[in-house]
Coordinates of C-alpha atoms and ligand atoms in Angstrom, one line a residue:
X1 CA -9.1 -26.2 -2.1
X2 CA -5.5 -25.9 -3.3
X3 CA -6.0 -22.6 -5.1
X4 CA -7.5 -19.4 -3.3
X5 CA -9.6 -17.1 -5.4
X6 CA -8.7 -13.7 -5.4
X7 CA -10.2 -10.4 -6.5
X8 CA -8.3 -7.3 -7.6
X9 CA -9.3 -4.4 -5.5
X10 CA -7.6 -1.3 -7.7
X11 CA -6.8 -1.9 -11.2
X12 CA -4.4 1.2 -11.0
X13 CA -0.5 1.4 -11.9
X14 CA 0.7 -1.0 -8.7
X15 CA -3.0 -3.7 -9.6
X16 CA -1.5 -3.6 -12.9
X17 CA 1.9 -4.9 -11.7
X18 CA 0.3 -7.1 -9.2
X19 CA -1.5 -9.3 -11.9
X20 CA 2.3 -9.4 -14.0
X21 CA 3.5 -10.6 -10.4
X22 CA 0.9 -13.7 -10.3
X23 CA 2.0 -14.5 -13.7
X24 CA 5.4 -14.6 -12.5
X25 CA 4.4 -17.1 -9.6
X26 CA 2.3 -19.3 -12.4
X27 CA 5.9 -19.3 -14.4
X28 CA 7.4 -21.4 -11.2
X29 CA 4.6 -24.2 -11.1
X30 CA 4.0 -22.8 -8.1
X31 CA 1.0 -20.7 -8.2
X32 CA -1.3 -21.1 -5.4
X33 CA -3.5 -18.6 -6.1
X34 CA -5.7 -16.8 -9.2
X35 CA -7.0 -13.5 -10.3
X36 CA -11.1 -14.4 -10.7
X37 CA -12.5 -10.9 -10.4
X38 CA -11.2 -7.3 -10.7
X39 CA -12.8 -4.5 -9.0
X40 CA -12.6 -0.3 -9.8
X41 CA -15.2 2.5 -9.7
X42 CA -13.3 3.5 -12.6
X43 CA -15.1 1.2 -15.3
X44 CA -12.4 1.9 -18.2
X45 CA -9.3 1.0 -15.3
X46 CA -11.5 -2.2 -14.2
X47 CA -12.0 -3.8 -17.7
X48 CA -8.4 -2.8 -18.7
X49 CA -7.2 -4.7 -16.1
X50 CA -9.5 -7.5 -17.0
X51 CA -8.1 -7.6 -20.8
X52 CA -4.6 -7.6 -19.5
X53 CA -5.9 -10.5 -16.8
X54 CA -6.9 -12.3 -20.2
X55 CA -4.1 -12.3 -21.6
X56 CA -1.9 -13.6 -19.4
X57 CA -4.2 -16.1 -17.6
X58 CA -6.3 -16.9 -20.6
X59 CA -9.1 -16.3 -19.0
X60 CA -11.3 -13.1 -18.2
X61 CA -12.1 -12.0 -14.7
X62 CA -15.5 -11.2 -13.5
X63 CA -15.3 -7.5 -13.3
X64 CA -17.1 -5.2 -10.8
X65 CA -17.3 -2.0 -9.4
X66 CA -17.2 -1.8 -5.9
X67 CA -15.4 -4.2 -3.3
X68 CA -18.9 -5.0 -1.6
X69 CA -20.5 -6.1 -5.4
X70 CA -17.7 -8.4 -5.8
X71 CA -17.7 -10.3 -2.5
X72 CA -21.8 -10.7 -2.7
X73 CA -22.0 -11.5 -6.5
X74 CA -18.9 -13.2 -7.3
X75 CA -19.0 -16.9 -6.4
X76 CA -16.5 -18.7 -4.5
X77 CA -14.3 -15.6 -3.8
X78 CA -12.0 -16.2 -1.1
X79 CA -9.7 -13.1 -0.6
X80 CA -9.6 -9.6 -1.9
X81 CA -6.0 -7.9 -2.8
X82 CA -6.4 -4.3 -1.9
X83 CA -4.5 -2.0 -4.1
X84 CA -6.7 1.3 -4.4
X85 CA -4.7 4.5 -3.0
X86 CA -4.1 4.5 0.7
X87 CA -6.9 6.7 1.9
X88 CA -9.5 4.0 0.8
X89 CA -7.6 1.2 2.2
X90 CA -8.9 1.2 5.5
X91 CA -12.9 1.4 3.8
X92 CA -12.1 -1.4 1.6
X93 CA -10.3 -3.6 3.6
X94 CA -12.8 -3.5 6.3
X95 CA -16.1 -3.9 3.6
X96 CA -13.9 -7.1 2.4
X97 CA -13.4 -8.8 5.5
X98 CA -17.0 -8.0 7.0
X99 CA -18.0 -10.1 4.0
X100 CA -15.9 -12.8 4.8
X101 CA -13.0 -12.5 2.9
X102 CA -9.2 -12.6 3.3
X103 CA -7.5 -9.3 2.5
X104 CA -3.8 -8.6 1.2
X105 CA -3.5 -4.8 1.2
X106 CA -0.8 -2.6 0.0
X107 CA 1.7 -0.9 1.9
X108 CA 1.0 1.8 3.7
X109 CA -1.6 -0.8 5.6
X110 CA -3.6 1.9 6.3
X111 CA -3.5 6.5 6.0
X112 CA -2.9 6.7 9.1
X113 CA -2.8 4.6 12.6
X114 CA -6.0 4.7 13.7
X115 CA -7.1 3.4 10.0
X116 CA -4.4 0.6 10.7
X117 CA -6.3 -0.1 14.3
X118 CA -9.6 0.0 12.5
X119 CA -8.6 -3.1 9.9
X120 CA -6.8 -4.9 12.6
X121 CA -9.7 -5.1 15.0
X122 CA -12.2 -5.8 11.8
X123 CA -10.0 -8.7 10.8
X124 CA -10.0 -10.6 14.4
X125 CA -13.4 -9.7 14.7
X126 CA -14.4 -12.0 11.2
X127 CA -11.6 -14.3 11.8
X128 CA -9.7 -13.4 8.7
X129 CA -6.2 -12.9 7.7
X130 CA -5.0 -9.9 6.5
X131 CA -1.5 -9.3 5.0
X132 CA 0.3 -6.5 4.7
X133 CA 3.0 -5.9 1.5
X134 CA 5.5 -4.9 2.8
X135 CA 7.6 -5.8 -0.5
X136 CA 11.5 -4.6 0.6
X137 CA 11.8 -7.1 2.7
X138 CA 11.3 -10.0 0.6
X139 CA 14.3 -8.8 -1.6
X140 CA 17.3 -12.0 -1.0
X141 CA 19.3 -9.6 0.1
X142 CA 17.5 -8.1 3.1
X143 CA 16.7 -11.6 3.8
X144 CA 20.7 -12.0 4.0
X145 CA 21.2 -9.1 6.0
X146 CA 18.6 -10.3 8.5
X147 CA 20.5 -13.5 9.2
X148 CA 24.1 -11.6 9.1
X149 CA 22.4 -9.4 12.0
X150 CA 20.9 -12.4 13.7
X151 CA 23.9 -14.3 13.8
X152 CA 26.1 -12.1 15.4
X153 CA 28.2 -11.1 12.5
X154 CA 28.5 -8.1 13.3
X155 CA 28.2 -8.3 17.3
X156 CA 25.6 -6.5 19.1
X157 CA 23.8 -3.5 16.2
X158 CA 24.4 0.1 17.7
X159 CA 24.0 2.2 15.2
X160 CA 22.1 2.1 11.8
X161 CA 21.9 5.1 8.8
X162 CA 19.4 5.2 6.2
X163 CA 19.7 8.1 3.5
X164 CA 18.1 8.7 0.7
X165 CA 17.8 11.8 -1.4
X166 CA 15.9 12.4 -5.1
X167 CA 12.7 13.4 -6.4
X168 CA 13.5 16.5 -7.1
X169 CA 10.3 19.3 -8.8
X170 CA 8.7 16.3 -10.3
X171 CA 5.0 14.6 -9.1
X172 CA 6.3 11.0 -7.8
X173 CA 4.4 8.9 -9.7
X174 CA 1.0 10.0 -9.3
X175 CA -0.5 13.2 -7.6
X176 CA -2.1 11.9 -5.0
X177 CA 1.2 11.2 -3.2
X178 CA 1.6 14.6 -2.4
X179 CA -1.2 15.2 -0.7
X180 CA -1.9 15.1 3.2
X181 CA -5.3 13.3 3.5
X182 CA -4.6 11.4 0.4
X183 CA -1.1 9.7 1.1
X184 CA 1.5 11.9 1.4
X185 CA 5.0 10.9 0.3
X186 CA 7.0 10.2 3.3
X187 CA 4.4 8.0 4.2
X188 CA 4.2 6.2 0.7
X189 CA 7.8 6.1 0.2
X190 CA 9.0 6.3 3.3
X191 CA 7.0 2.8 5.0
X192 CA 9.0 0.8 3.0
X193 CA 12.2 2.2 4.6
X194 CA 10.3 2.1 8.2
X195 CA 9.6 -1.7 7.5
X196 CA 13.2 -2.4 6.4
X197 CA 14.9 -0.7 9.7
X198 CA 11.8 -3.1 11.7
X199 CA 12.8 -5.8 9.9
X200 CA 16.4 -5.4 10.6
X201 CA 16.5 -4.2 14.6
X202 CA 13.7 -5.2 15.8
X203 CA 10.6 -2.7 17.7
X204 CA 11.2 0.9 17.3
X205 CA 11.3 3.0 21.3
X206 CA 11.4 6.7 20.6
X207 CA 11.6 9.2 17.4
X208 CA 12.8 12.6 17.1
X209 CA 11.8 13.9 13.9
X210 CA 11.6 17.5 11.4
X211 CA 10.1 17.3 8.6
X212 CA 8.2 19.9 6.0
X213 CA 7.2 20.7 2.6
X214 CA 10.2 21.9 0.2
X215 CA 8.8 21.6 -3.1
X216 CA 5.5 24.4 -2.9
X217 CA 4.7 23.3 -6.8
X218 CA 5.5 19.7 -8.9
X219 CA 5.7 19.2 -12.1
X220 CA 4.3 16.7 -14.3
X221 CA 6.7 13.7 -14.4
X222 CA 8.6 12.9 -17.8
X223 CA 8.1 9.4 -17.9
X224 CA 5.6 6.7 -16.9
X225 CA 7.7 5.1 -14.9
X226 CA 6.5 1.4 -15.9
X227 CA 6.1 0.2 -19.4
X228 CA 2.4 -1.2 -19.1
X229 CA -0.5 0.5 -20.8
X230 CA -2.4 2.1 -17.4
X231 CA 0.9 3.3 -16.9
X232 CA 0.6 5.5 -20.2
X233 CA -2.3 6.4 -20.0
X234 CA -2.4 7.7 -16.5
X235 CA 0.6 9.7 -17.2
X236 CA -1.3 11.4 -20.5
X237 CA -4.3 12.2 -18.0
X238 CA -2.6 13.8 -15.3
X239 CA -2.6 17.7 -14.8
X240 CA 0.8 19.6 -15.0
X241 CA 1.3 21.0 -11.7
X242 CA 0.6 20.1 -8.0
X243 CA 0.7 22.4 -5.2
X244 CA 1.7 19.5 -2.6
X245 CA 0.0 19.7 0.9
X246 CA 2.6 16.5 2.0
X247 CA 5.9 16.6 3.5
X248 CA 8.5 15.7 1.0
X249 CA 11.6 16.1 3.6
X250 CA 12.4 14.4 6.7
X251 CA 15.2 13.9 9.1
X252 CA 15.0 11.7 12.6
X253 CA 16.9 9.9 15.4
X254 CA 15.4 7.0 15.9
X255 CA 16.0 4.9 19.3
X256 CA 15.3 1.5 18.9
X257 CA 14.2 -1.0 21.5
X258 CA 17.3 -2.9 21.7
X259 CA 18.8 0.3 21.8
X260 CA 20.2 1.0 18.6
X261 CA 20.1 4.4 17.0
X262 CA 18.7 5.0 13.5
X263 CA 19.8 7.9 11.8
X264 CA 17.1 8.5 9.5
X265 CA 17.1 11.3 6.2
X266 CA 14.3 10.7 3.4
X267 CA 14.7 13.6 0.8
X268 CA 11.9 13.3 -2.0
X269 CA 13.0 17.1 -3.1
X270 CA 16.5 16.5 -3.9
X271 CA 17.1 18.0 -7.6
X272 CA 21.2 17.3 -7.8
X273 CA 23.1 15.3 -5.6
X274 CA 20.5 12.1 -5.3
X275 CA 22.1 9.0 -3.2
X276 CA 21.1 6.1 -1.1
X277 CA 22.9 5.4 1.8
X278 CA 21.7 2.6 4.4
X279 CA 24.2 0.5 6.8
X280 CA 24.4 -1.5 9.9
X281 CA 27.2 -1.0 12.3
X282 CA 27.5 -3.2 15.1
X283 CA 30.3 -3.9 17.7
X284 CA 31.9 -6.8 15.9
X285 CA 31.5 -5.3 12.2
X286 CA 29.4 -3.7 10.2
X287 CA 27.0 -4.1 6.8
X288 CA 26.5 -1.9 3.7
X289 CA 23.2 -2.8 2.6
X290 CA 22.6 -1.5 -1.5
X291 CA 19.2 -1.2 -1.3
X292 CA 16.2 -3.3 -3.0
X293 CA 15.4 -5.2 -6.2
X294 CA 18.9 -4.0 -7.8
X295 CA 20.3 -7.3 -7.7
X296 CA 24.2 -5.4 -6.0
X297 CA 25.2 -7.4 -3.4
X298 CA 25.6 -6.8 -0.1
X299 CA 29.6 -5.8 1.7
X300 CA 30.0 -7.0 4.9
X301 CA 33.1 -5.8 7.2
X302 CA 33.9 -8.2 10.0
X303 CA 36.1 -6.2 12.1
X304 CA 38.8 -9.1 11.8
X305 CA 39.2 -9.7 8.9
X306 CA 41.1 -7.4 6.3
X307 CA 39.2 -7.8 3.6
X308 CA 35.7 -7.0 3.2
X309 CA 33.1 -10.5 2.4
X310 CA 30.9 -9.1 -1.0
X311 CA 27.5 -10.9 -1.8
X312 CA 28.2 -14.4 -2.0
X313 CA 31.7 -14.3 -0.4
X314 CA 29.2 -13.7 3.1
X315 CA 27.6 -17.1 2.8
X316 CA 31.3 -18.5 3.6
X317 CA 30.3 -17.1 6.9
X318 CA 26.5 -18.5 7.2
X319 CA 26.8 -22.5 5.8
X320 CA 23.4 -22.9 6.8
X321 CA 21.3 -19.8 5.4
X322 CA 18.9 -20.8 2.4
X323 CA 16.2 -19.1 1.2
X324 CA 13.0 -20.3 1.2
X325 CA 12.0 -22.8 -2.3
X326 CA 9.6 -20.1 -3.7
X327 CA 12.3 -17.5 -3.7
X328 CA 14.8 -19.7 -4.6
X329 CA 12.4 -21.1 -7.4
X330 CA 11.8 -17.6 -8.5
X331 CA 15.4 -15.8 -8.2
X332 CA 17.8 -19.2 -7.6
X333 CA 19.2 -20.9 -5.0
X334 CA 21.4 -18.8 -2.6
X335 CA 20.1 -16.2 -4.8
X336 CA 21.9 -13.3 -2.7
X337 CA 23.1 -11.3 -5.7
X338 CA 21.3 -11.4 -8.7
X339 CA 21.3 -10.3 -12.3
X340 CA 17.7 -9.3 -13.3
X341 CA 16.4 -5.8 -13.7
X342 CA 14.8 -3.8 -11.0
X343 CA 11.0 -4.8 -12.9
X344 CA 11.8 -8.3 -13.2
X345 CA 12.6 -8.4 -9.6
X346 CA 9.5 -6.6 -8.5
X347 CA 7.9 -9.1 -10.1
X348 CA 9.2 -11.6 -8.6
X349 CA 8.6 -10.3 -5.1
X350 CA 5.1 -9.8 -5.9
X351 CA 5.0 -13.2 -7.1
X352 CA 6.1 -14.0 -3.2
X353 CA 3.9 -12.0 -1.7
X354 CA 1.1 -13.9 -3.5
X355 CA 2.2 -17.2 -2.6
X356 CA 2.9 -16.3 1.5
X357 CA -0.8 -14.9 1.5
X358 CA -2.3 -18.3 0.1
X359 CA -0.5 -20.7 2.2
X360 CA -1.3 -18.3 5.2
X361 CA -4.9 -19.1 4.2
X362 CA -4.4 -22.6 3.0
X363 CA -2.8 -23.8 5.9
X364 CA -4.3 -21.2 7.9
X365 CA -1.3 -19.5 10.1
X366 CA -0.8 -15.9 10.5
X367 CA 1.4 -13.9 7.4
X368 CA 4.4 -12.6 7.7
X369 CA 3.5 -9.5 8.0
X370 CA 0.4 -9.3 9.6
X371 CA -1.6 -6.3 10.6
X372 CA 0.3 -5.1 13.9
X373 CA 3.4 -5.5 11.8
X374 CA 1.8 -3.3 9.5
X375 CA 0.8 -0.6 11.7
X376 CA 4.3 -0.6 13.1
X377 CA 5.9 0.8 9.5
X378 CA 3.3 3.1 9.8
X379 CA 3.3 3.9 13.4
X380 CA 6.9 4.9 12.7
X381 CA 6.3 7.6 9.7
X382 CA 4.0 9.3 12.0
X383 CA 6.2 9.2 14.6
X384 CA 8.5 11.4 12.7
X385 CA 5.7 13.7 11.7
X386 CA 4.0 14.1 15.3
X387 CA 7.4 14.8 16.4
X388 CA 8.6 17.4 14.3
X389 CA 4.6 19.2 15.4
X390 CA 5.4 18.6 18.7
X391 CA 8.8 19.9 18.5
X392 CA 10.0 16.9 21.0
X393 CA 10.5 13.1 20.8
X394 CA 7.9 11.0 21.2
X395 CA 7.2 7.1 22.4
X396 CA 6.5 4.8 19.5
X397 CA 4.1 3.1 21.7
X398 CA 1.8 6.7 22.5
X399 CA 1.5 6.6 18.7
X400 CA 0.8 3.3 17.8
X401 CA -2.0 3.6 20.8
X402 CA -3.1 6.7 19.4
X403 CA -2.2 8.7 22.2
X404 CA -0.5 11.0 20.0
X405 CA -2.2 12.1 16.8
X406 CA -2.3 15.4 16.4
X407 CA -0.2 15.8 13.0
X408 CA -2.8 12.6 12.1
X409 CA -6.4 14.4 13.4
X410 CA -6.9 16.1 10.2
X411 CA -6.2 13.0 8.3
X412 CA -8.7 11.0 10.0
X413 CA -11.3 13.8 9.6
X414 CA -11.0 14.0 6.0
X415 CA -11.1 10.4 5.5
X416 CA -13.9 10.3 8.3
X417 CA -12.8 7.9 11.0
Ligands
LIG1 N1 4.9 -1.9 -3.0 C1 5.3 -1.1 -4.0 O1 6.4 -1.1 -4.5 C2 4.2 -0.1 -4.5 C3 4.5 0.6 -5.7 C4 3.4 1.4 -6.1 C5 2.3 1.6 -5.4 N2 2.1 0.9 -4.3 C6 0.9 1.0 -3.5 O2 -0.2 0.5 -4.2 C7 -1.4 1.3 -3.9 C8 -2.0 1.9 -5.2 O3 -1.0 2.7 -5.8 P1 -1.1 3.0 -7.4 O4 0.1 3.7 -7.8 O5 -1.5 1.8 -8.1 O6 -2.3 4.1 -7.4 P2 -3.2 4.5 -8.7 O7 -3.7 5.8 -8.4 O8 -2.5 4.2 -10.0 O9 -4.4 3.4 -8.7 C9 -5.4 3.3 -7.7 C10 -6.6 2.6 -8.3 O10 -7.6 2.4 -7.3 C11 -8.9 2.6 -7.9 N3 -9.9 2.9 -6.9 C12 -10.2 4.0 -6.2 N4 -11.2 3.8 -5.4 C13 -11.5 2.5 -5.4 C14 -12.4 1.6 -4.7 N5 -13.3 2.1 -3.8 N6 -12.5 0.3 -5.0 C15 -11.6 -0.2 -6.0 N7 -10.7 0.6 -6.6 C16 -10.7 1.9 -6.4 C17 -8.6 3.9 -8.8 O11 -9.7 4.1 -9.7 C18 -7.3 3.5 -9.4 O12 -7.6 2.7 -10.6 C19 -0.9 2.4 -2.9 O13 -1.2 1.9 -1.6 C20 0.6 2.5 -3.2 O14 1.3 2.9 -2.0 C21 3.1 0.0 -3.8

């Protein structure tokens, strides 16, 4: 077997993007995996997805309508990719692997921890992997950052910020991300962020968090915000307000385990004034980081030296960095900056994320992010949002055990774990 066989769990906006990311991977010569089936309860979304499979794989998928269909009828299936909304992941994940398969499942891994625990046991129980995309950190330049922190570049890390302010009146993307027991969007949004600051520092020890709903009624958004057919059409389906049940603002100290402090503010309500802010400062320098797949490169400020190091200019300072030959197939060697658009570069990424799960199968070792990494990014959003209930800071670890869940116990009702 030198390909796995994958099926499409969600042929919504992010399973549309996912099959543009395989073609992406196929582009490099590198493709170690293929889209055979695609899977939605929504018939028209499923055979969509097929036609656009077609077309770029010249080949149609098997289609199906439910995740359990697929793995009994569709032969030689190895893995499923899991892209439905996040309350279902949990349901589907866990009806995937009981049936043998491999499972790559969006980010957030799971609604809420206990869903995360759920998969996680589910997966050692059949002896499957299960891969979390975590996308963010596969960007070149956070894998640059990484290795400026690891080195010592900027001495021992004390203190990092990560801002971000925008949104404003208008739905984010799709409706459900407003809504509690559906996905709320400091969750959605804000696990990438989590994963990043995990990725960076290391274990998380302690959150104190606020957080609460500004914006009482969204708006239809203006735009699709991806040029694919779904895309359009979901946007000309959806209704014109939401009353959001999902906190949209949130502000934390978080304490890592190293002892670092993060100083954490996600704003999804912001109307004027939108920025992104995130930095590392450490005792021997510190890091501007510009975010993800923008392609601006990364400042670093070595406390001796006058002049700031931009992009490139850093590698002077790490002769031995490289990325690894699928990123550097996909973006270029040393690929630290680069000039392609914030969609090509998703792509790309996607394109990673595919080829990391297939040799984790292939050559069976565990992902890179695996399921407890997973529930980490998660772990951390709720830490914020049991703190800012509980009006005090709370362990990481009583959350990630489940020790602490009250903000979550209405979640896991409604989605009936
Ligand atoms: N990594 C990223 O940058 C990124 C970006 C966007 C979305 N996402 C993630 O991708 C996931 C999907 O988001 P989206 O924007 O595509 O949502 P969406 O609402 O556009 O699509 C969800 C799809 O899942 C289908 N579905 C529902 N129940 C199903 C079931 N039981 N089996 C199979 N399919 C089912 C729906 O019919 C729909 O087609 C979410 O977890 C989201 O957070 C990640």
């Amino acid at each position: 077997m030198d390909r796995i066989r994958i099926g499409l769990v969600g042929c919504g906006g992010m399973g549309t993007r996912h099959l543009y990311g395989l073609r992406e991977l196929r582009r490099t010569g590198l493709a170690n995996a293929e889209i055979v089936a695609v899977c939605d309860p929504k018939q028209e979304n499923a055979e969509l997805a097929a036609s656009e499979a077609e077309r770029l794989f010249d080949r149609r998928p098997e289609v199906f309508a439910s995740v359990s269909e697929m793995a009994e009828r569709c032969k030689g299936l190895d893995a499923a990719d899991v892209v439905t909304e996040p309350h279902l992941h949990h349901a589907v994940a866990c009806a995937a692997l009981e049936r043998g398969l491999h499972v790559m499942v969006e980010k957030p891994m799971g609604l809420t921890v206990k869903a995360c625990r759920r998969m996680i046991e589910t997966a050692a129980r059949h002896n499957r992997k299960l891969s979390v995309n975590e996308n963010y950190r596969r960007d070149p330049v956070n894998r640059l950052i990484r290795q400026v922190i690891d080195k010592g570049l900027i001495g021992r890390p004390y203190q990092m910020i990560h801002h971000s302010a925008g949104g404003g009146d208008r739905v984010v993307i799709t409706p459900w991300r407003h809504l509690k027991a559906r996905g709320g969007i400091t969750l959605d949004v804000g696990v990438h962020f989590a994963d990043i600051i995990l990725y960076y520092l290391g274990d998380a020890a302690s959150v104190f968090g606020s957080a609460e709903v500004v914006r009482e009624v969204r708006h239809r958004p203006a735009n699709p915000n991806r040029p694919y057919e779904f895309h359009k059409r979901r946007l000309a389906g959806m209704e014109e307000t939401v009353r959001p049940t999902a906190e949209d603002v949130s502000a934390a100290t978080v304490r890592m385990a190293s002892g670092a402090a993060v100083d954490w503010r996600l704003d999804m309500a912001a109307k004027r004034m939108g920025y992104f802010r995130r930095a590392v400062y450490g005792t021997k320098g510190a890091i501007d980081c510009p975010g993800e797949r923008n392609g601006r490169p990364a400042t670093l400020h070595p406390e001796d030296r006058e002049k700031p190091l931009v992009g490139r200019e850093i590698l002077g300072m790490l002769p031995d960095f490289e990325l690894d030959p699928v990123t550097s197939a996909l973006f270029g060697k040393k690929a630290v900056e680069y000039p392609f658009s914030p969609d090509e570069a998703d792509l790309k990424i996607l394109a990673l994320e595919y080829h990391e799960f297939a040799e984790a199968i292939l050559n069976d070792r565990p992902p890179e992010v695996d399921g407890v990494a997973g529930l980490k990014a998660v772990a951390l959003i709720y830490a914020i949002l049991e703190s800012s209930v509980a009006g005090t800071s709370l362990r990481l670890e009583d959350v990630e055990v489940g020790k602490v869940d009250a903000y979550q116990r209405e979640i896991d009702e409604a989605i009936g774990i």
